[in-house]
mmCIF file of C-alpha atoms in Angstrom:
data_model
loop_
_atom_site.group_PDB
_atom_site.id
_atom_site.type_symbol
_atom_site.label_atom_id
_atom_site.label_comp_id
_atom_site.label_asym_id
_atom_site.label_seq_id
_atom_site.Cartn_x
_atom_site.Cartn_y
_atom_site.Cartn_z
ATOM 1 C CA ALA A 117 247.334 128.910 43.609
ATOM 2 C CA GLN A 118 243.677 128.914 42.794
ATOM 3 C CA SER A 119 241.027 129.220 45.469
ATOM 4 C CA VAL A 120 237.305 129.520 45.948
ATOM 5 C CA ALA A 121 235.448 131.198 48.779
ATOM 6 C CA GLN A 122 231.861 130.593 49.794
ATOM 7 C CA PRO A 123 231.283 133.102 52.584
ATOM 8 C CA GLU A 124 228.017 131.642 53.841
ATOM 9 C CA ASP A 125 227.889 128.308 55.621
ATOM 10 C CA GLN A 126 224.117 128.274 55.337
ATOM 11 C CA VAL A 127 221.458 130.168 53.442
ATOM 12 C CA ASN A 128 217.810 130.049 54.446
ATOM 13 C CA VAL A 129 215.108 131.094 52.032
ATOM 14 C CA ALA A 130 211.345 130.734 51.939
ATOM 15 C CA GLU A 131 209.833 128.551 49.263
ATOM 16 C CA GLY A 132 208.932 130.610 46.221
ATOM 17 C CA ASN A 133 211.419 133.360 46.994
ATOM 18 C CA PRO A 134 214.531 133.988 44.914
ATOM 19 C CA LEU A 135 217.764 132.524 46.216
ATOM 20 C CA THR A 136 221.394 133.477 45.880
ATOM 21 C CA VAL A 137 224.401 131.440 46.963
ATOM 22 C CA LYS A 138 227.601 133.436 46.866
ATOM 23 C CA CYS A 139 230.983 132.457 45.476
ATOM 24 C CA THR A 140 234.183 134.352 44.810
ATOM 25 C CA TYR A 141 237.294 132.941 43.213
ATOM 26 C CA SER A 142 240.963 133.545 42.699
ATOM 27 C CA VAL A 143 242.824 132.064 39.754
ATOM 28 C CA SER A 144 245.582 133.008 37.399
ATOM 29 C CA GLY A 145 244.470 133.087 33.820
ATOM 30 C CA ASN A 146 240.958 132.534 32.582
ATOM 31 C CA PRO A 147 238.663 130.922 35.119
ATOM 32 C CA TYR A 148 236.687 127.785 34.504
ATOM 33 C CA LEU A 149 233.931 127.933 37.105
ATOM 34 C CA PHE A 150 231.410 125.345 38.212
ATOM 35 C CA TRP A 151 228.525 124.792 40.572
ATOM 36 C CA TYR A 152 227.695 121.379 41.968
ATOM 37 C CA VAL A 153 224.961 120.184 44.307
ATOM 38 C CA GLN A 154 225.266 117.361 46.809
ATOM 39 C CA TYR A 155 222.432 115.586 48.563
ATOM 40 C CA PRO A 156 223.102 113.672 51.808
ATOM 41 C CA ASN A 157 225.392 110.659 51.364
ATOM 42 C CA ARG A 158 225.484 111.215 47.638
ATOM 43 C CA GLY A 159 228.089 112.296 45.141
ATOM 44 C CA LEU A 160 228.145 115.619 43.376
ATOM 45 C CA GLN A 161 225.736 116.563 40.650
ATOM 46 C CA PHE A 162 226.796 119.092 38.039
ATOM 47 C CA LEU A 163 224.589 122.186 37.841
ATOM 48 C CA LEU A 164 226.335 124.548 35.477
ATOM 49 C CA LYS A 165 229.654 125.903 34.317
ATOM 50 C CA TYR A 166 231.238 129.022 32.918
ATOM 51 C CA ILE A 167 234.058 128.665 30.444
ATOM 52 C CA THR A 168 233.596 131.638 28.163
ATOM 53 C CA GLY A 169 230.811 133.638 26.551
ATOM 54 C CA ASP A 170 227.751 135.149 28.192
ATOM 55 C CA ASN A 171 228.195 136.153 31.793
ATOM 56 C CA LEU A 172 224.817 134.678 32.705
ATOM 57 C CA VAL A 173 224.953 130.911 32.577
ATOM 58 C CA LYS A 174 221.835 128.769 32.741
ATOM 59 C CA GLY A 175 221.996 125.301 34.200
ATOM 60 C CA SER A 176 219.997 122.386 35.494
ATOM 61 C CA TYR A 177 216.839 122.563 37.614
ATOM 62 C CA GLY A 178 216.248 126.250 36.863
ATOM 63 C CA PHE A 179 219.518 127.438 38.363
ATOM 64 C CA GLU A 180 221.671 130.097 36.818
ATOM 65 C CA ALA A 181 224.900 131.835 37.738
ATOM 66 C CA GLU A 182 226.335 135.208 36.927
ATOM 67 C CA PHE A 183 230.017 135.562 36.167
ATOM 68 C CA ASN A 184 231.428 138.926 37.219
ATOM 69 C CA LYS A 185 235.052 139.324 36.257
ATOM 70 C CA SER A 186 235.626 142.647 38.024
ATOM 71 C CA GLN A 187 234.288 141.295 41.297
ATOM 72 C CA THR A 188 235.733 137.799 40.707
ATOM 73 C CA SER A 189 232.377 136.357 41.633
ATOM 74 C CA PHE A 190 230.194 133.568 40.350
ATOM 75 C CA HIS A 191 226.999 133.648 42.401
ATOM 76 C CA LEU A 192 224.382 130.940 41.989
ATOM 77 C CA LYS A 193 220.793 132.085 41.631
ATOM 78 C CA LYS A 194 217.292 130.781 41.169
ATOM 79 C CA PRO A 195 214.189 132.938 40.730
ATOM 80 C CA SER A 196 211.887 130.762 42.823
ATOM 81 C CA ALA A 197 213.193 128.293 45.391
ATOM 82 C CA LEU A 198 211.712 124.839 45.925
ATOM 83 C CA VAL A 199 211.860 122.766 49.095
ATOM 84 C CA SER A 200 213.577 120.080 47.018
ATOM 85 C CA ASP A 201 216.430 122.519 46.338
ATOM 86 C CA SER A 202 217.555 122.071 49.931
ATOM 87 C CA ALA A 203 221.040 120.583 49.692
ATOM 88 C CA LEU A 204 224.738 121.391 49.903
ATOM 89 C CA TYR A 205 226.083 123.536 47.099
ATOM 90 C CA PHE A 206 229.705 123.719 46.052
ATOM 91 C CA CYS A 207 231.372 126.305 43.889
ATOM 92 C CA ALA A 208 234.526 125.161 42.120
ATOM 93 C CA VAL A 209 237.266 126.515 39.921
ATOM 94 C CA ARG A 210 239.290 124.483 37.492
ATOM 95 C CA ASP A 211 242.877 124.996 36.518
ATOM 96 C CA SER A 212 243.072 125.664 32.799
ATOM 97 C CA GLY A 213 246.386 123.868 32.405
ATOM 98 C CA GLY A 214 247.997 120.616 33.335
ATOM 99 C CA TYR A 215 245.610 118.021 34.689
ATOM 100 C CA GLN A 216 242.931 120.648 35.156
ATOM 101 C CA LYS A 217 242.642 120.160 38.870
ATOM 102 C CA VAL A 218 239.381 121.304 40.426
ATOM 103 C CA THR A 219 239.391 123.237 43.691
ATOM 104 C CA PHE A 220 236.174 123.330 45.676
ATOM 105 C CA GLY A 221 234.776 125.897 48.027
ATOM 106 C CA THR A 222 233.742 124.907 51.522
ATOM 107 C CA GLY A 223 230.126 124.499 50.524
ATOM 108 C CA THR A 224 226.931 126.313 51.415
ATOM 109 C CA LYS A 225 223.964 124.533 52.884
ATOM 110 C CA LEU A 226 220.758 125.779 51.341
ATOM 111 C CA GLN A 227 217.641 125.362 53.400
ATOM 112 C CA VAL A 228 214.351 126.168 51.692
ATOM 113 C CA ILE A 229 211.598 126.670 54.210
ATOM 114 C CA PRO A 230 208.076 125.622 53.243
ATOM 115 C CA GLY B 73 224.746 112.200 30.322
ATOM 116 C CA ALA B 74 228.009 110.606 31.268
ATOM 117 C CA VAL B 75 227.913 108.253 34.231
ATOM 118 C CA VAL B 76 230.595 107.409 36.738
ATOM 119 C CA SER B 77 230.052 104.506 39.094
ATOM 120 C CA GLN B 78 231.788 103.580 42.310
ATOM 121 C CA HIS B 79 231.879 100.243 44.017
ATOM 122 C CA PRO B 80 231.219 99.579 46.796
ATOM 123 C CA SER B 81 228.921 102.380 47.887
ATOM 124 C CA TRP B 82 229.419 101.531 51.553
ATOM 125 C CA VAL B 83 232.084 99.434 53.235
ATOM 126 C CA ILE B 84 232.912 98.613 56.824
ATOM 127 C CA CYS B 85 236.267 97.070 57.591
ATOM 128 C CA LYS B 86 238.388 96.280 60.587
ATOM 129 C CA SER B 87 241.424 98.294 61.518
ATOM 130 C CA GLY B 88 244.556 96.986 59.818
ATOM 131 C CA THR B 89 242.850 95.572 56.766
ATOM 132 C CA SER B 90 242.947 96.968 53.225
ATOM 133 C CA VAL B 91 239.991 98.147 51.187
ATOM 134 C CA LYS B 92 239.754 98.645 47.442
ATOM 135 C CA ILE B 93 237.337 101.123 45.875
ATOM 136 C CA GLU B 94 236.602 101.030 42.165
ATOM 137 C CA CYS B 95 235.707 103.975 39.971
ATOM 138 C CA ARG B 96 234.389 103.372 36.468
ATOM 139 C CA SER B 97 233.360 105.670 33.663
ATOM 140 C CA LEU B 98 230.474 103.793 32.126
ATOM 141 C CA ASP B 99 229.888 105.438 28.781
ATOM 142 C CA PHE B 100 232.974 107.495 28.069
ATOM 143 C CA GLN B 101 236.729 107.238 28.189
ATOM 144 C CA ALA B 102 238.572 109.094 30.893
ATOM 145 C CA THR B 103 242.274 109.683 30.546
ATOM 146 C CA THR B 104 242.291 111.462 33.880
ATOM 147 C CA MET B 105 240.551 110.482 37.094
ATOM 148 C CA PHE B 106 240.581 112.235 40.418
ATOM 149 C CA TRP B 107 240.114 110.950 43.940
ATOM 150 C CA TYR B 108 238.619 113.149 46.625
ATOM 151 C CA ARG B 109 238.013 112.731 50.300
ATOM 152 C CA GLN B 110 235.200 114.427 52.152
ATOM 153 C CA PHE B 111 234.820 114.608 55.903
ATOM 154 C CA PRO B 112 231.385 115.244 57.422
ATOM 155 C CA LYS B 113 230.111 118.728 56.718
ATOM 156 C CA GLN B 114 233.316 119.647 54.922
ATOM 157 C CA SER B 115 234.372 120.259 51.384
ATOM 158 C CA LEU B 116 236.009 117.841 49.012
ATOM 159 C CA MET B 117 239.745 117.592 49.313
ATOM 160 C CA LEU B 118 241.651 116.366 46.298
ATOM 161 C CA MET B 119 243.838 113.416 47.197
ATOM 162 C CA ALA B 120 245.389 112.513 43.882
ATOM 163 C CA THR B 121 245.158 112.751 40.143
ATOM 164 C CA SER B 122 245.662 109.662 38.038
ATOM 165 C CA ASN B 123 246.284 109.280 34.360
ATOM 166 C CA GLU B 124 245.771 106.048 32.505
ATOM 167 C CA GLY B 125 248.949 104.035 32.375
ATOM 168 C CA SER B 126 251.051 106.296 34.572
ATOM 169 C CA LYS B 127 251.678 106.892 38.235
ATOM 170 C CA ALA B 128 249.263 109.014 40.187
ATOM 171 C CA THR B 129 250.137 112.515 41.309
ATOM 172 C CA TYR B 130 249.388 112.943 45.000
ATOM 173 C CA GLU B 131 248.496 116.158 46.744
ATOM 174 C CA GLN B 132 250.697 117.409 49.515
ATOM 175 C CA GLY B 133 250.086 115.571 52.750
ATOM 176 C CA VAL B 134 248.532 112.498 51.162
ATOM 177 C CA GLU B 135 250.483 109.311 51.837
ATOM 178 C CA LYS B 136 250.988 107.569 48.527
ATOM 179 C CA ASP B 137 251.964 104.303 50.201
ATOM 180 C CA LYS B 138 248.747 104.297 52.152
ATOM 181 C CA PHE B 139 246.400 105.327 49.379
ATOM 182 C CA LEU B 140 247.362 103.268 46.371
ATOM 183 C CA ILE B 141 245.876 104.399 43.091
ATOM 184 C CA ASN B 142 245.857 102.343 39.919
ATOM 185 C CA HIS B 143 244.475 103.669 36.655
ATOM 186 C CA ALA B 144 244.746 100.558 34.555
ATOM 187 C CA SER B 145 242.427 101.478 31.716
ATOM 188 C CA LEU B 146 240.557 104.410 30.238
ATOM 189 C CA THR B 147 237.447 103.447 32.169
ATOM 190 C CA LEU B 148 238.728 102.159 35.500
ATOM 191 C CA SER B 149 240.664 103.579 38.418
ATOM 192 C CA THR B 150 241.029 101.984 41.830
ATOM 193 C CA LEU B 151 241.882 103.401 45.230
ATOM 194 C CA THR B 152 243.209 100.983 47.822
ATOM 195 C CA VAL B 153 243.339 102.130 51.411
ATOM 196 C CA THR B 154 246.057 99.987 52.947
ATOM 197 C CA SER B 155 246.209 99.109 56.629
ATOM 198 C CA ALA B 156 243.137 101.177 57.288
ATOM 199 C CA HIS B 157 242.651 102.942 60.607
ATOM 200 C CA PRO B 158 239.587 104.609 62.106
ATOM 201 C CA GLU B 159 240.875 108.033 61.052
ATOM 202 C CA ASP B 160 240.631 106.877 57.439
ATOM 203 C CA SER B 161 236.881 106.673 57.814
ATOM 204 C CA SER B 162 235.484 109.131 55.327
ATOM 205 C CA PHE B 163 233.482 109.610 52.160
ATOM 206 C CA TYR B 164 235.623 108.959 49.094
ATOM 207 C CA ILE B 165 234.510 110.394 45.775
ATOM 208 C CA CYS B 166 236.082 109.862 42.394
ATOM 209 C CA SER B 167 235.640 111.876 39.267
ATOM 210 C CA ALA B 168 236.508 111.184 35.664
ATOM 211 C CA ARG B 169 237.380 113.770 33.084
ATOM 212 C CA ALA B 170 236.256 113.141 29.551
ATOM 213 C CA VAL B 171 238.803 113.326 26.767
ATOM 214 C CA GLY B 172 239.207 116.716 25.112
ATOM 215 C CA PRO B 173 240.427 120.236 25.971
ATOM 216 C CA GLU B 174 237.173 121.126 27.688
ATOM 217 C CA GLY B 175 236.450 117.652 28.903
ATOM 218 C CA GLU B 176 233.870 117.801 31.603
ATOM 219 C CA GLN B 177 234.432 116.162 34.973
ATOM 220 C CA TYR B 178 231.795 113.728 36.107
ATOM 221 C CA PHE B 179 231.573 112.594 39.678
ATOM 222 C CA GLY B 180 230.828 109.217 41.096
ATOM 223 C CA PRO B 181 228.233 108.713 43.837
ATOM 224 C CA GLY B 182 230.895 108.233 46.495
ATOM 225 C CA THR B 183 231.955 105.417 48.818
ATOM 226 C CA ARG B 184 231.409 105.605 52.544
ATOM 227 C CA LEU B 185 234.296 103.894 54.350
ATOM 228 C CA THR B 186 233.976 103.072 58.026
ATOM 229 C CA VAL B 187 236.953 101.537 59.786
ATOM 230 C CA THR B 188 236.212 99.935 63.135
#
């Protein structure tokens, strides 16, 4: 069974500093990996995905993620955090077969401090 | 980009009544739709997967007779919470997967259900 782990419940970072939100995964076969962001009482917004190709994936709002196959990680990064980046971030892995079910991590709350 | 809508966005109902939530893909066809449930400060838990014209596939532990899912067309899926109880209060989110081998999943804005 596939799974996703986000080891940090919350990450605090000062505005303007780089941020990293960690994610590791477990899946049989090739991983399809995603990052989503959720603002309070809102649905999920897609940030970026890795299917194949370059290990560094660039996404929306200046975010990027690095796929590391040997470490089974897919950490989300941004060079300079904004206060408006404060939200709940979910890492997800998608099954490559069948109905392509998506499994989410437990989420990491990002707090950017002015 | 592709848009998925949910209606209603917020609903309050009395215990014992049924509530229907609609999920629509507005500008693309979705052969597969997913329903998730999210409790406060928790992750999304997949409830069921529905394919247009066929019965939904429910995840283990989800009562199919309580959470009725109908995927009547390529742009509409509905979730009906039957005989709702306070413990059914939650945030329900649907997603729709676009047609194609790498069809992206797009998420709706969610529906907040409160059962009193």
